[in-house]
Amino acid sequence: SSSSSSSSGHYSQLVGGAKIQYTFFDVFGGELNKMDALEQLTVEDMRAAIQNASGVRTTLFVSEDAFDGLASFQVQRFLAPALACVDQVYDQLREISALCLEAMSLKRFPSLSDALRDATENVLRTNKHITLKMVTALVHMHSAYINTKNADFQDAFRAQSQSVQSHTGSFYDTPSYNASSGIANGVAADGSTRSLHTPSTFPTYTAGTFGGSQSPHVSQRSNTISGSMTEREAQEIKLIRIALSCYFDNVKKTLQDSVPKAVMAFLVNTSKSSLQSELVNVLLRNYDVGDLMAESPEAIRRRAELTVLMKAINQALDVLRDVGTSSIQMD
């Protein structure tokens, strides 16, 4: 059972359902809360996304294609902590099953203990695989379709856009751009400065491609975003920053709720409800009952020793009774 119980004797650490809950809200939720919407993005990346989305056309408004591409890439970052959450809950279920097998005192029947352990592991592995697919699908759904008509997103975007327009610098000041370093610097509401660097693993945005690697037949210079940033580009990037932050936070909130639900539905509850019947079916179908109930050599040896000891004790008692009877007759 995934429910915590004081009978397990674990008072100094979380076990069972309490540990799973801690994984959901403290570990997984904490990892998502530490993730920033603008991490791994530079101003050069956003400028390239805007220009690639526009192509040869000149646009009057900020391209939603640029925002969709950037948002889709950033949302995919949620996949790693979501899959890690599944792995951690799976490990905790394995620990629970091991504790249950220990509590059953099956050392006398090693074959039965091994069969139960293998069958339980198989059930958990099967449900883990299904859960990983479901959690991956959850993240991919948010990445595949960027729903800008979501009411929560629109409310947050509208509020932050109005805040920036009326209070310059309340969210992000117009970012300064260093073309030589590719670093975007923004000033947050608390006055601190954020520097966003692009790691080596971040995909390169090149002319004519979005998220692809640079063609070896084209010189790097011809594909690099160069020149100083115009005022219009600064305004577009500011809007994209706000939109990315709002959408990222909206998806984050959704996944903090839906991923634990998926893990509970497809891993924890499914394993709990199907484990007993699955164990019975597997044990009766794949094993001989006589082999399962065969005792270990240690148990057989110990029983023989105790049998000999019991006979010796009975003989000693018989001798004592005989001595006692003889003493009474002599008196």
Short mmCIF file of C-alpha atoms in Angstrom, two decimals:
data_model
loop_
_atom_site.label_atom_id
_atom_site.label_comp_id
_atom_site.label_asym_id
_atom_site.label_seq_id
_atom_site.Cartn_x
_atom_site.Cartn_y
_atom_site.Cartn_z
CA SER A 1 0.00 0.00 0.00
CA SER A 2 1.17 3.56 -0.76
CA SER A 3 -0.41 4.84 2.46
CA SER A 4 2.01 5.74 5.22
CA SER A 5 1.81 3.67 8.40
CA SER A 6 3.48 4.10 11.75
CA SER A 7 3.77 0.33 12.04
CA SER A 8 6.65 0.40 9.58
CA GLY A 9 8.81 1.92 12.29
CA HIS A 10 10.02 4.82 10.15
CA TYR A 11 9.55 7.92 12.26
CA SER A 12 12.57 9.97 11.15
CA GLN A 13 11.87 9.91 7.39
CA LEU A 14 8.98 10.02 4.97
CA VAL A 15 7.74 6.70 3.62
CA GLY A 16 4.96 5.46 1.37
CA GLY A 17 2.33 7.95 0.28
CA ALA A 18 3.90 10.79 2.27
CA LYS A 19 7.14 10.43 0.32
CA ILE A 20 5.27 10.32 -3.00
CA GLN A 21 3.40 13.50 -2.04
CA TYR A 22 6.73 15.13 -1.15
CA THR A 23 8.04 14.15 -4.58
CA PHE A 24 5.05 15.74 -6.31
CA PHE A 25 4.90 19.07 -4.53
CA ASP A 26 8.38 19.68 -3.14
CA VAL A 27 10.74 17.96 -5.58
CA PHE A 28 8.88 18.15 -8.91
CA GLY A 29 7.01 21.37 -8.07
CA GLY A 30 10.21 22.92 -6.75
CA GLU A 31 12.11 22.08 -9.94
CA LEU A 32 9.42 23.68 -12.08
CA ASN A 33 9.32 26.79 -9.90
CA LYS A 34 13.07 27.26 -10.36
CA MET A 35 12.76 27.24 -14.17
CA ASP A 36 12.73 30.64 -15.86
CA ALA A 37 10.87 31.33 -19.09
CA LEU A 38 13.77 33.30 -20.60
CA GLU A 39 16.53 30.91 -19.59
CA GLN A 40 18.75 29.80 -22.50
CA LEU A 41 17.42 32.60 -24.70
CA THR A 42 19.42 35.60 -25.90
CA VAL A 43 18.26 38.70 -27.71
CA GLU A 44 20.02 37.37 -30.80
CA ASP A 45 17.88 34.23 -30.65
CA MET A 46 14.70 36.29 -30.48
CA ARG A 47 15.83 38.63 -33.27
CA ALA A 48 16.62 35.63 -35.46
CA ALA A 49 13.24 34.05 -34.65
CA ILE A 50 11.42 37.24 -35.63
CA GLN A 51 13.33 37.61 -38.88
CA ASN A 52 13.00 33.92 -39.78
CA ALA A 53 9.25 34.04 -39.14
CA SER A 54 8.92 37.12 -41.40
CA GLY A 55 11.04 35.71 -44.22
CA VAL A 56 11.28 38.16 -47.13
CA ARG A 57 8.18 40.03 -46.03
CA THR A 58 8.09 43.24 -44.07
CA THR A 59 5.58 43.03 -41.22
CA LEU A 60 3.61 45.68 -39.40
CA PHE A 61 3.03 43.67 -36.23
CA VAL A 62 4.91 41.23 -34.07
CA SER A 63 4.88 37.81 -35.71
CA GLU A 64 3.06 35.15 -33.69
CA ASP A 65 5.08 32.51 -35.54
CA ALA A 66 8.22 33.76 -33.80
CA PHE A 67 6.53 33.57 -30.41
CA ASP A 68 5.10 30.10 -31.18
CA GLY A 69 8.51 28.72 -32.07
CA LEU A 70 10.23 30.15 -29.00
CA ALA A 71 7.39 29.14 -26.68
CA SER A 72 7.31 25.61 -28.08
CA PHE A 73 11.04 25.19 -27.50
CA GLN A 74 10.88 26.54 -23.95
CA VAL A 75 7.89 24.36 -23.02
CA GLN A 76 9.84 21.25 -24.03
CA ARG A 77 12.20 21.97 -21.11
CA PHE A 78 9.45 20.75 -18.78
CA LEU A 79 9.84 17.20 -20.11
CA ALA A 80 13.03 16.34 -18.20
CA PRO A 81 11.70 17.12 -14.68
CA ALA A 82 8.36 15.49 -15.52
CA LEU A 83 10.04 12.22 -16.53
CA ALA A 84 12.32 12.43 -13.49
CA CYS A 85 9.19 12.65 -11.32
CA VAL A 86 7.90 9.38 -12.81
CA ASP A 87 11.25 7.69 -12.18
CA GLN A 88 11.33 8.85 -8.56
CA VAL A 89 7.81 7.62 -7.81
CA TYR A 90 8.64 4.30 -9.51
CA ASP A 91 11.70 3.90 -7.25
CA GLN A 92 9.57 4.66 -4.20
CA LEU A 93 7.01 2.02 -5.21
CA ARG A 94 9.83 -0.48 -5.52
CA GLU A 95 10.95 0.41 -2.00
CA ILE A 96 7.40 -0.08 -0.72
CA SER A 97 7.15 -3.50 -2.38
CA ALA A 98 10.51 -4.52 -0.90
CA LEU A 99 9.33 -3.51 2.58
CA CYS A 100 6.13 -5.49 2.12
CA LEU A 101 8.05 -8.61 1.10
CA GLU A 102 10.33 -8.25 4.13
CA ALA A 103 7.32 -7.89 6.42
CA MET A 104 5.83 -11.13 5.05
CA SER A 105 8.79 -13.15 6.44
CA LEU A 106 9.32 -15.20 3.30
CA LYS A 107 12.91 -16.21 4.05
CA ARG A 108 11.73 -19.79 4.52
CA PHE A 109 10.47 -19.83 0.91
CA PRO A 110 13.11 -18.18 -1.31
CA SER A 111 11.51 -19.35 -4.54
CA LEU A 112 8.19 -17.77 -3.59
CA SER A 113 9.91 -14.57 -2.49
CA ASP A 114 11.85 -14.30 -5.76
CA ALA A 115 8.72 -15.02 -7.83
CA LEU A 116 6.72 -12.36 -5.98
CA ARG A 117 9.53 -9.84 -6.39
CA ASP A 118 9.91 -10.52 -10.13
CA ALA A 119 6.17 -10.35 -10.76
CA THR A 120 5.86 -7.11 -8.81
CA GLU A 121 8.80 -5.57 -10.68
CA ASN A 122 7.19 -6.55 -13.99
CA VAL A 123 3.88 -4.90 -13.05
CA LEU A 124 5.63 -1.71 -11.95
CA ARG A 125 7.83 -1.59 -15.07
CA THR A 126 4.84 -2.04 -17.36
CA ASN A 127 2.88 0.74 -15.66
CA LYS A 128 5.95 2.97 -15.57
CA HIS A 129 6.34 2.66 -19.34
CA ILE A 130 2.69 3.62 -19.84
CA THR A 131 3.05 6.56 -17.44
CA LEU A 132 6.19 7.84 -19.18
CA LYS A 133 4.30 7.87 -22.48
CA MET A 134 1.37 9.73 -20.91
CA VAL A 135 3.57 12.36 -19.25
CA THR A 136 5.56 12.82 -22.45
CA ALA A 137 2.28 13.30 -24.33
CA LEU A 138 1.18 15.94 -21.79
CA VAL A 139 4.29 18.03 -22.39
CA HIS A 140 4.21 17.51 -26.15
CA MET A 141 0.58 18.65 -26.28
CA HIS A 142 1.52 21.98 -24.73
CA SER A 143 4.51 22.23 -27.05
CA ALA A 144 2.68 21.23 -30.23
CA TYR A 145 -0.08 23.84 -29.98
CA ILE A 146 0.52 27.25 -28.43
CA ASN A 147 -2.94 28.38 -27.33
CA THR A 148 -2.73 32.16 -27.13
CA LYS A 149 -6.49 32.37 -26.62
CA ASN A 150 -6.21 30.77 -23.20
CA ALA A 151 -8.02 33.08 -20.78
CA ASP A 152 -5.37 32.89 -18.03
CA PHE A 153 -2.61 33.66 -20.52
CA GLN A 154 -4.49 36.58 -22.04
CA ASP A 155 -5.26 38.08 -18.63
CA ALA A 156 -1.65 37.80 -17.47
CA PHE A 157 -0.27 39.12 -20.75
CA ARG A 158 -2.67 42.06 -20.77
CA ALA A 159 -1.87 42.97 -17.19
CA GLN A 160 1.90 42.81 -17.63
CA SER A 161 1.80 44.64 -20.96
CA GLN A 162 -0.17 47.49 -19.39
CA SER A 163 2.20 47.51 -16.43
CA VAL A 164 5.22 47.87 -18.71
CA GLN A 165 3.59 50.64 -20.72
CA SER A 166 2.60 52.64 -17.65
CA HIS A 167 5.62 51.88 -15.43
CA THR A 168 8.77 51.55 -17.46
CA GLY A 169 11.04 48.96 -15.97
CA SER A 170 8.44 47.31 -13.75
CA PHE A 171 8.83 44.04 -15.60
CA TYR A 172 11.79 44.41 -17.93
CA ASP A 173 13.40 47.53 -19.22
CA THR A 174 14.12 47.66 -22.91
CA PRO A 175 16.95 45.14 -23.11
CA SER A 176 20.36 46.31 -24.09
CA TYR A 177 22.11 44.18 -26.65
CA ASN A 178 25.77 43.47 -27.13
CA ALA A 179 26.14 42.17 -30.69
CA SER A 180 29.62 40.83 -30.06
CA SER A 181 28.70 38.73 -27.04
CA GLY A 182 25.13 37.76 -27.88
CA ILE A 183 24.00 38.51 -24.32
CA ALA A 184 20.70 40.11 -23.40
CA ASN A 185 20.58 42.13 -20.22
CA GLY A 186 17.27 43.00 -18.63
CA VAL A 187 16.45 44.78 -15.41
CA ALA A 188 13.90 42.99 -13.26
CA ALA A 189 11.32 44.57 -11.03
CA ASP A 190 13.54 44.31 -7.97
CA GLY A 191 16.33 46.18 -9.74
CA SER A 192 18.53 43.16 -10.26
CA THR A 193 20.12 42.57 -13.63
CA ARG A 194 19.61 39.33 -15.52
CA SER A 195 22.14 38.12 -18.04
CA LEU A 196 20.87 35.39 -20.33
CA HIS A 197 23.61 33.35 -22.00
CA THR A 198 23.17 30.76 -24.69
CA PRO A 199 24.72 27.39 -23.80
CA SER A 200 26.48 25.28 -26.38
CA THR A 201 23.50 22.88 -26.50
CA PHE A 202 21.01 25.55 -27.56
CA PRO A 203 20.03 25.25 -31.25
CA THR A 204 21.36 27.88 -33.60
CA TYR A 205 18.88 30.09 -35.42
CA THR A 206 20.15 30.64 -38.93
CA ALA A 207 18.75 32.41 -41.95
CA GLY A 208 16.00 30.35 -43.49
CA THR A 209 15.83 27.85 -40.61
CA PHE A 210 14.36 27.83 -37.13
CA GLY A 211 16.03 25.62 -34.58
CA GLY A 212 18.30 24.00 -37.16
CA SER A 213 22.04 23.84 -37.39
CA GLN A 214 23.99 26.08 -39.67
CA SER A 215 24.67 24.74 -43.14
CA PRO A 216 28.36 23.93 -43.64
CA HIS A 217 28.18 25.39 -47.15
CA VAL A 218 27.21 28.86 -45.94
CA SER A 219 29.65 31.07 -44.15
CA GLN A 220 28.92 31.84 -40.52
CA ARG A 221 29.17 35.55 -41.15
CA SER A 222 26.35 35.55 -43.69
CA ASN A 223 23.99 33.80 -41.21
CA THR A 224 24.73 35.88 -38.11
CA ILE A 225 22.32 38.53 -36.87
CA SER A 226 24.40 41.66 -37.02
CA GLY A 227 23.98 45.39 -36.56
CA SER A 228 22.51 47.40 -33.76
CA MET A 229 18.98 46.67 -32.62
CA THR A 230 16.33 49.10 -33.81
CA GLU A 231 13.71 50.62 -31.53
CA ARG A 232 11.04 48.52 -33.19
CA GLU A 233 13.02 45.32 -32.59
CA ALA A 234 13.43 46.30 -28.95
CA GLN A 235 9.68 46.75 -28.57
CA GLU A 236 8.95 43.45 -30.32
CA ILE A 237 11.43 41.62 -28.13
CA LYS A 238 9.94 43.23 -25.04
CA LEU A 239 6.48 41.94 -26.02
CA ILE A 240 7.86 38.48 -26.77
CA ARG A 241 9.57 38.42 -23.37
CA ILE A 242 6.31 39.23 -21.62
CA ALA A 243 4.36 36.70 -23.70
CA LEU A 244 6.92 33.97 -23.09
CA SER A 245 6.90 34.58 -19.34
CA CYS A 246 3.10 34.53 -19.17
CA TYR A 247 2.70 31.45 -21.33
CA PHE A 248 5.54 29.60 -19.60
CA ASP A 249 4.04 30.25 -16.17
CA ASN A 250 0.61 29.15 -17.40
CA VAL A 251 1.93 25.84 -18.72
CA LYS A 252 4.01 25.40 -15.57
CA LYS A 253 0.91 25.73 -13.39
CA THR A 254 -0.97 23.25 -15.58
CA LEU A 255 1.80 20.63 -15.50
CA GLN A 256 2.25 20.99 -11.74
CA ASP A 257 -1.33 19.74 -11.48
CA SER A 258 -1.60 17.30 -14.41
CA VAL A 259 1.70 15.40 -14.10
CA PRO A 260 1.04 14.18 -10.51
CA LYS A 261 -2.47 13.20 -11.56
CA ALA A 262 -1.10 11.18 -14.49
CA VAL A 263 1.47 9.46 -12.24
CA MET A 264 -1.18 8.58 -9.67
CA ALA A 265 -3.67 7.34 -12.28
CA PHE A 266 -1.37 5.28 -14.50
CA LEU A 267 1.39 4.19 -12.11
CA VAL A 268 0.35 4.23 -8.45
CA ASN A 269 -3.37 3.44 -8.55
CA THR A 270 -3.14 1.07 -11.51
CA SER A 271 -0.35 -0.90 -9.84
CA LYS A 272 -2.24 -1.03 -6.55
CA SER A 273 -5.49 -2.21 -8.10
CA SER A 274 -4.04 -4.80 -10.48
CA LEU A 275 -1.11 -6.14 -8.47
CA GLN A 276 -2.93 -8.83 -6.46
CA SER A 277 -4.73 -10.41 -9.41
CA GLU A 278 -1.60 -10.16 -11.55
CA LEU A 279 0.50 -11.89 -8.91
CA VAL A 280 -2.00 -14.75 -8.60
CA ASN A 281 -2.20 -15.21 -12.37
CA VAL A 282 1.56 -15.13 -12.87
CA LEU A 283 2.37 -17.44 -9.97
CA LEU A 284 -0.23 -20.05 -10.89
CA ARG A 285 0.52 -19.89 -14.60
CA ASN A 286 4.31 -19.85 -14.60
CA TYR A 287 5.30 -21.72 -11.45
CA ASP A 288 4.69 -25.04 -9.75
CA VAL A 289 3.16 -24.62 -6.30
CA GLY A 290 5.42 -27.31 -4.85
CA ASP A 291 8.52 -25.51 -6.11
CA LEU A 292 7.27 -22.18 -4.77
CA MET A 293 6.67 -23.60 -1.30
CA ALA A 294 10.00 -25.42 -1.17
CA GLU A 295 11.93 -24.32 1.90
CA SER A 296 15.46 -23.04 1.80
CA PRO A 297 18.35 -25.38 2.73
CA GLU A 298 18.96 -23.23 5.78
CA ALA A 299 15.37 -23.70 6.95
CA ILE A 300 15.61 -27.48 6.39
CA ARG A 301 18.89 -27.70 8.31
CA ARG A 302 17.52 -25.58 11.14
CA ARG A 303 14.40 -27.76 11.38
CA ALA A 304 16.50 -30.94 11.58
CA GLU A 305 18.62 -29.40 14.37
CA LEU A 306 15.52 -28.37 16.30
CA THR A 307 13.99 -31.82 15.84
CA VAL A 308 17.07 -33.46 17.32
CA LEU A 309 17.10 -30.94 20.16
CA MET A 310 13.41 -31.54 20.87
CA LYS A 311 13.98 -35.32 21.07
CA ALA A 312 16.88 -34.79 23.48
CA ILE A 313 14.74 -32.54 25.67
CA ASN A 314 11.91 -35.08 25.69
CA GLN A 315 14.35 -37.82 26.70
CA ALA A 316 15.71 -35.63 29.50
CA LEU A 317 12.17 -34.99 30.74
CA ASP A 318 11.46 -38.71 30.71
CA VAL A 319 14.59 -39.33 32.80
CA LEU A 320 13.59 -36.65 35.28
CA ARG A 321 10.09 -38.12 35.61
CA ASP A 322 11.54 -41.58 36.19
CA VAL A 323 13.91 -40.24 38.89
CA GLY A 324 11.07 -38.41 40.59
CA THR A 325 8.86 -41.51 40.59
CA SER A 326 11.64 -43.70 42.05
CA SER A 327 12.27 -41.20 44.85
CA ILE A 328 8.60 -41.16 45.83
CA GLN A 329 8.44 -44.99 45.92
CA MET A 330 11.55 -45.18 48.13
CA ASP A 331 10.03 -42.74 50.61
#
